[in-house]
Amino acid sequence: SQQGEEDPQALSIQEGENATMNCSYKTSINNLQWYRQNSGRGLVHLILIRSNEREKHSGRLRVTLDTSKKSSSLLITASRAADTASYFCATGPMDSSYKLIFGSGTRLLVRP
Amino acid sequence: EPEVTQTPSHQVTQMGQEVILRCVPISNHLYFYWYRQILGQKVEFLVSFYNNEISEKSEIFDDQFSVERPDGSNFTLKIRSTKLEDSAMYFCASRDRGEKLFFGSGTQLSVL
């Protein structure tokens, strides 16, 4: 089964608007993380939320977690052209302390 | 800021040849990973390595794959006999006792 599916697959917004990306997962988790990937580059960690947390903020990022629905959302407020990238959620499964399972990602385009 | 470094950035090989992808994780990190990303697709977990042994591996990580930490700094992924479908971007990642992964910039492997 696939763990961590984001939607939408692609999102195009105007600079200054907010961008919301959603992630659903299937198994019980210890934590959920969001990563960013610029084209052809490695992934960069953005934010982590633990399974006992419901919301977390970091700068212009806001993450929510609903473990009953097995879903999370990432909100980027006041987007900038430099936010253009792919965004992935990654889950740390409860039955594994070693691996992160990545979703399929949302490609965000912020138009100047 | 310390970073994970991967070499080479691009590797072209003929089908059936052996390749070794190299990584230097962050020096005080304890957990090491290989992920791969086929163009336009999700980031897939291959293997995790801790305390000088494989801690977890995915179905993709079959007998053609092996990992090694030959000294205190390098972490390598060997593909014994490459197939066309091994063409992908391979990412090395490491972490300390926290959950956040630090990724290298990747090696683009092209199997012809």
Short mmCIF file of C-alpha atoms in Angstrom, two decimals:
data_model
loop_
_atom_site.label_atom_id
_atom_site.label_comp_id
_atom_site.label_asym_id
_atom_site.label_seq_id
_atom_site.Cartn_x
_atom_site.Cartn_y
_atom_site.Cartn_z
CA SER A 1 0.00 0.00 0.00
CA GLN A 2 1.16 3.52 -0.61
CA GLN A 3 1.89 5.76 2.34
CA GLY A 4 1.67 9.49 2.01
CA GLU A 5 -0.29 10.74 -0.95
CA GLU A 6 -0.38 14.45 -1.55
CA ASP A 7 -2.97 16.47 -3.27
CA PRO A 8 -3.11 18.39 -5.39
CA GLN A 9 -0.39 16.96 -7.59
CA ALA A 10 0.27 20.43 -8.93
CA LEU A 11 -0.67 23.89 -7.74
CA SER A 12 -0.17 27.24 -9.45
CA ILE A 13 -0.77 30.45 -7.52
CA GLN A 14 0.10 34.12 -7.67
CA GLU A 15 2.80 35.57 -5.48
CA GLY A 16 1.31 36.74 -2.19
CA GLU A 17 -1.43 34.10 -2.14
CA ASN A 18 -1.51 31.21 0.29
CA ALA A 19 -0.76 27.66 -0.82
CA THR A 20 -2.32 24.63 0.85
CA MET A 21 -1.15 21.10 0.24
CA ASN A 22 -2.68 17.99 1.72
CA CYS A 23 -1.25 14.61 2.57
CA SER A 24 -3.00 11.38 3.46
CA TYR A 25 -1.42 8.26 4.84
CA LYS A 26 -2.50 4.75 5.75
CA THR A 27 -0.65 3.38 8.76
CA SER A 28 -0.13 4.59 12.31
CA ILE A 29 2.73 7.02 12.59
CA ASN A 30 5.17 8.45 15.11
CA ASN A 31 5.59 11.69 13.24
CA LEU A 32 4.95 13.37 9.94
CA GLN A 33 7.43 15.63 8.21
CA TRP A 34 7.33 17.95 5.23
CA TYR A 35 10.24 18.34 2.86
CA ARG A 36 10.90 20.62 -0.04
CA GLN A 37 12.74 19.74 -3.24
CA ASN A 38 13.96 22.24 -5.76
CA SER A 39 14.18 20.83 -9.26
CA GLY A 40 16.91 18.19 -9.54
CA ARG A 41 18.14 18.76 -6.01
CA GLY A 42 18.01 16.96 -2.69
CA LEU A 43 15.21 17.26 -0.20
CA VAL A 44 15.31 19.83 2.55
CA HIS A 45 13.48 19.34 5.82
CA LEU A 46 10.86 21.99 6.55
CA ILE A 47 8.89 20.96 9.60
CA LEU A 48 8.05 17.96 11.78
CA ILE A 49 4.84 17.31 13.66
CA ARG A 50 4.49 14.48 16.15
CA SER A 51 1.51 12.19 16.34
CA ASN A 52 0.33 13.80 19.59
CA GLU A 53 0.41 17.32 18.11
CA ARG A 54 -2.36 18.92 16.09
CA GLU A 55 -0.76 22.05 14.73
CA LYS A 56 2.68 23.52 14.34
CA HIS A 57 4.06 26.78 12.96
CA SER A 58 7.43 27.75 11.58
CA GLY A 59 7.73 31.16 9.97
CA ARG A 60 5.29 31.23 7.03
CA LEU A 61 4.59 27.51 7.37
CA ARG A 62 1.68 26.02 9.23
CA VAL A 63 1.19 22.28 9.49
CA THR A 64 -1.83 20.47 10.84
CA LEU A 65 -2.23 16.81 11.64
CA ASP A 66 -5.43 14.86 12.06
CA THR A 67 -4.55 11.33 13.12
CA SER A 68 -8.20 10.24 13.14
CA LYS A 69 -8.42 11.05 9.43
CA LYS A 70 -4.79 10.12 8.80
CA SER A 71 -4.18 13.40 7.06
CA SER A 72 -2.00 16.47 7.25
CA SER A 73 -1.92 19.82 5.54
CA LEU A 74 0.87 22.27 4.84
CA LEU A 75 -0.03 25.92 4.47
CA ILE A 76 2.47 28.40 3.07
CA THR A 77 1.28 31.93 3.67
CA ALA A 78 2.17 34.99 1.59
CA SER A 79 3.91 32.86 -1.03
CA ARG A 80 6.95 34.06 -2.92
CA ALA A 81 8.35 33.06 -6.31
CA ALA A 82 11.22 31.42 -4.42
CA ASP A 83 8.73 28.99 -2.84
CA THR A 84 8.39 27.32 -6.25
CA ALA A 85 9.40 23.70 -5.62
CA SER A 86 7.98 20.26 -4.98
CA TYR A 87 6.72 19.55 -1.48
CA PHE A 88 6.63 16.06 0.00
CA CYS A 89 5.13 14.72 3.16
CA ALA A 90 6.98 11.87 4.82
CA THR A 91 5.73 9.62 7.56
CA GLY A 92 7.66 7.80 10.23
CA PRO A 93 5.70 4.58 10.67
CA MET A 94 4.95 3.34 14.16
CA ASP A 95 6.40 -0.07 13.38
CA SER A 96 9.72 1.28 12.24
CA SER A 97 12.15 3.59 13.94
CA TYR A 98 14.40 3.72 10.95
CA LYS A 99 12.69 4.79 7.76
CA LEU A 100 10.64 7.66 6.42
CA ILE A 101 8.11 6.95 3.71
CA PHE A 102 7.61 9.75 1.23
CA GLY A 103 4.49 10.69 -0.65
CA SER A 104 4.25 11.54 -4.30
CA GLY A 105 4.59 15.27 -3.79
CA THR A 106 2.88 18.49 -4.82
CA ARG A 107 4.55 20.65 -7.45
CA LEU A 108 4.01 24.27 -6.46
CA LEU A 109 4.48 27.10 -8.94
CA VAL A 110 4.33 30.63 -7.57
CA ARG A 111 3.94 33.13 -10.38
CA PRO A 112 5.59 36.53 -9.81
CA GLU B 1 26.52 24.18 7.95
CA PRO B 2 27.47 20.49 7.70
CA GLU B 3 26.06 18.69 4.69
CA VAL B 4 25.79 15.29 3.10
CA THR B 5 27.94 15.05 0.00
CA GLN B 6 27.43 12.61 -2.84
CA THR B 7 29.69 11.69 -5.73
CA PRO B 8 29.51 11.56 -8.62
CA SER B 9 26.66 13.92 -9.44
CA HIS B 10 26.05 12.04 -12.70
CA GLN B 11 26.93 8.46 -13.59
CA VAL B 12 26.34 6.85 -16.95
CA THR B 13 26.80 3.11 -17.25
CA GLN B 14 26.02 0.23 -19.55
CA MET B 15 23.40 -2.31 -18.62
CA GLY B 16 24.98 -5.19 -16.70
CA GLN B 17 27.83 -3.11 -15.32
CA GLU B 18 28.49 -2.58 -11.63
CA VAL B 19 28.22 0.91 -10.18
CA ILE B 20 29.19 2.31 -6.81
CA LEU B 21 27.55 5.47 -5.58
CA ARG B 22 29.38 7.28 -2.84
CA CYS B 23 28.20 9.38 0.05
CA VAL B 24 29.83 11.16 2.93
CA PRO B 25 27.20 11.61 5.64
CA ILE B 26 27.37 14.33 8.26
CA SER B 27 30.16 13.37 10.63
CA ASN B 28 28.35 12.82 13.93
CA HIS B 29 25.31 11.16 12.40
CA LEU B 30 24.37 7.62 13.28
CA TYR B 31 21.71 6.55 10.80
CA PHE B 32 22.29 6.36 7.07
CA TYR B 33 19.87 5.92 4.20
CA TRP B 34 19.60 5.46 0.48
CA TYR B 35 16.52 6.61 -1.39
CA ARG B 36 15.86 6.82 -5.09
CA GLN B 37 13.59 8.89 -7.27
CA ILE B 38 12.67 7.89 -10.78
CA LEU B 39 12.05 10.98 -12.86
CA GLY B 40 8.80 12.66 -11.89
CA GLN B 41 7.88 10.01 -9.36
CA LYS B 42 7.93 9.66 -5.61
CA VAL B 43 11.01 9.33 -3.46
CA GLU B 44 11.36 5.63 -2.65
CA PHE B 45 13.06 4.16 0.41
CA LEU B 46 15.77 1.63 -0.39
CA VAL B 47 17.67 0.87 2.79
CA SER B 48 18.61 2.14 6.23
CA PHE B 49 21.88 1.42 8.00
CA TYR B 50 22.70 1.71 11.67
CA ASN B 51 25.43 0.37 13.89
CA ASN B 52 27.27 -1.10 10.90
CA GLU B 53 24.41 -3.18 9.63
CA ILE B 54 21.28 -2.89 7.56
CA SER B 55 18.38 -2.03 9.85
CA GLU B 56 15.67 -2.07 7.23
CA LYS B 57 15.33 -2.52 3.48
CA SER B 58 12.57 -2.30 0.92
CA GLU B 59 11.46 -4.76 -1.72
CA ILE B 60 13.44 -2.76 -4.26
CA PHE B 61 16.67 -3.52 -2.40
CA ASP B 62 17.21 -7.01 -3.77
CA ASP B 63 20.36 -9.09 -4.08
CA GLN B 64 21.71 -6.76 -6.75
CA PHE B 65 22.08 -4.01 -4.17
CA SER B 66 24.50 -3.75 -1.28
CA VAL B 67 25.64 -1.04 1.09
CA GLU B 68 28.85 -0.57 2.95
CA ARG B 69 30.44 1.81 5.38
CA PRO B 70 34.05 0.95 4.67
CA ASP B 71 35.56 3.53 7.01
CA GLY B 72 34.36 6.14 9.47
CA SER B 73 33.18 8.58 6.84
CA ASN B 74 31.97 6.98 3.60
CA PHE B 75 28.71 5.20 2.92
CA THR B 76 28.36 3.46 -0.43
CA LEU B 77 25.61 1.88 -2.48
CA LYS B 78 26.65 -0.78 -4.96
CA ILE B 79 24.46 -2.06 -7.75
CA ARG B 80 26.03 -5.29 -8.97
CA SER B 81 24.54 -5.64 -12.44
CA THR B 82 22.60 -2.57 -13.49
CA LYS B 83 19.32 -2.76 -15.35
CA LEU B 84 17.61 -0.09 -17.44
CA GLU B 85 15.01 0.36 -14.70
CA ASP B 86 17.74 1.28 -12.19
CA SER B 87 18.00 4.65 -13.92
CA ALA B 88 17.03 7.19 -11.29
CA MET B 89 18.31 9.88 -8.96
CA TYR B 90 19.82 8.22 -5.90
CA PHE B 91 19.83 10.18 -2.67
CA CYS B 92 21.88 9.50 0.41
CA ALA B 93 20.60 10.80 3.72
CA SER B 94 21.73 10.73 7.31
CA ARG B 95 20.48 11.74 10.72
CA ASP B 96 21.55 11.86 14.32
CA ARG B 97 19.23 10.66 17.11
CA GLY B 98 16.53 13.09 15.93
CA GLU B 99 13.98 12.27 13.26
CA LYS B 100 15.00 14.87 10.69
CA LEU B 101 16.80 13.55 7.62
CA PHE B 102 19.57 15.47 5.90
CA PHE B 103 19.83 14.70 2.20
CA GLY B 104 22.65 14.95 -0.28
CA SER B 105 22.13 16.49 -3.70
CA GLY B 106 21.90 13.10 -5.34
CA THR B 107 23.58 11.05 -8.03
CA GLN B 108 21.75 10.84 -11.33
CA LEU B 109 22.30 7.30 -12.61
CA SER B 110 21.64 6.62 -16.28
CA VAL B 111 21.75 3.00 -17.43
CA LEU B 112 22.04 2.61 -21.20
#
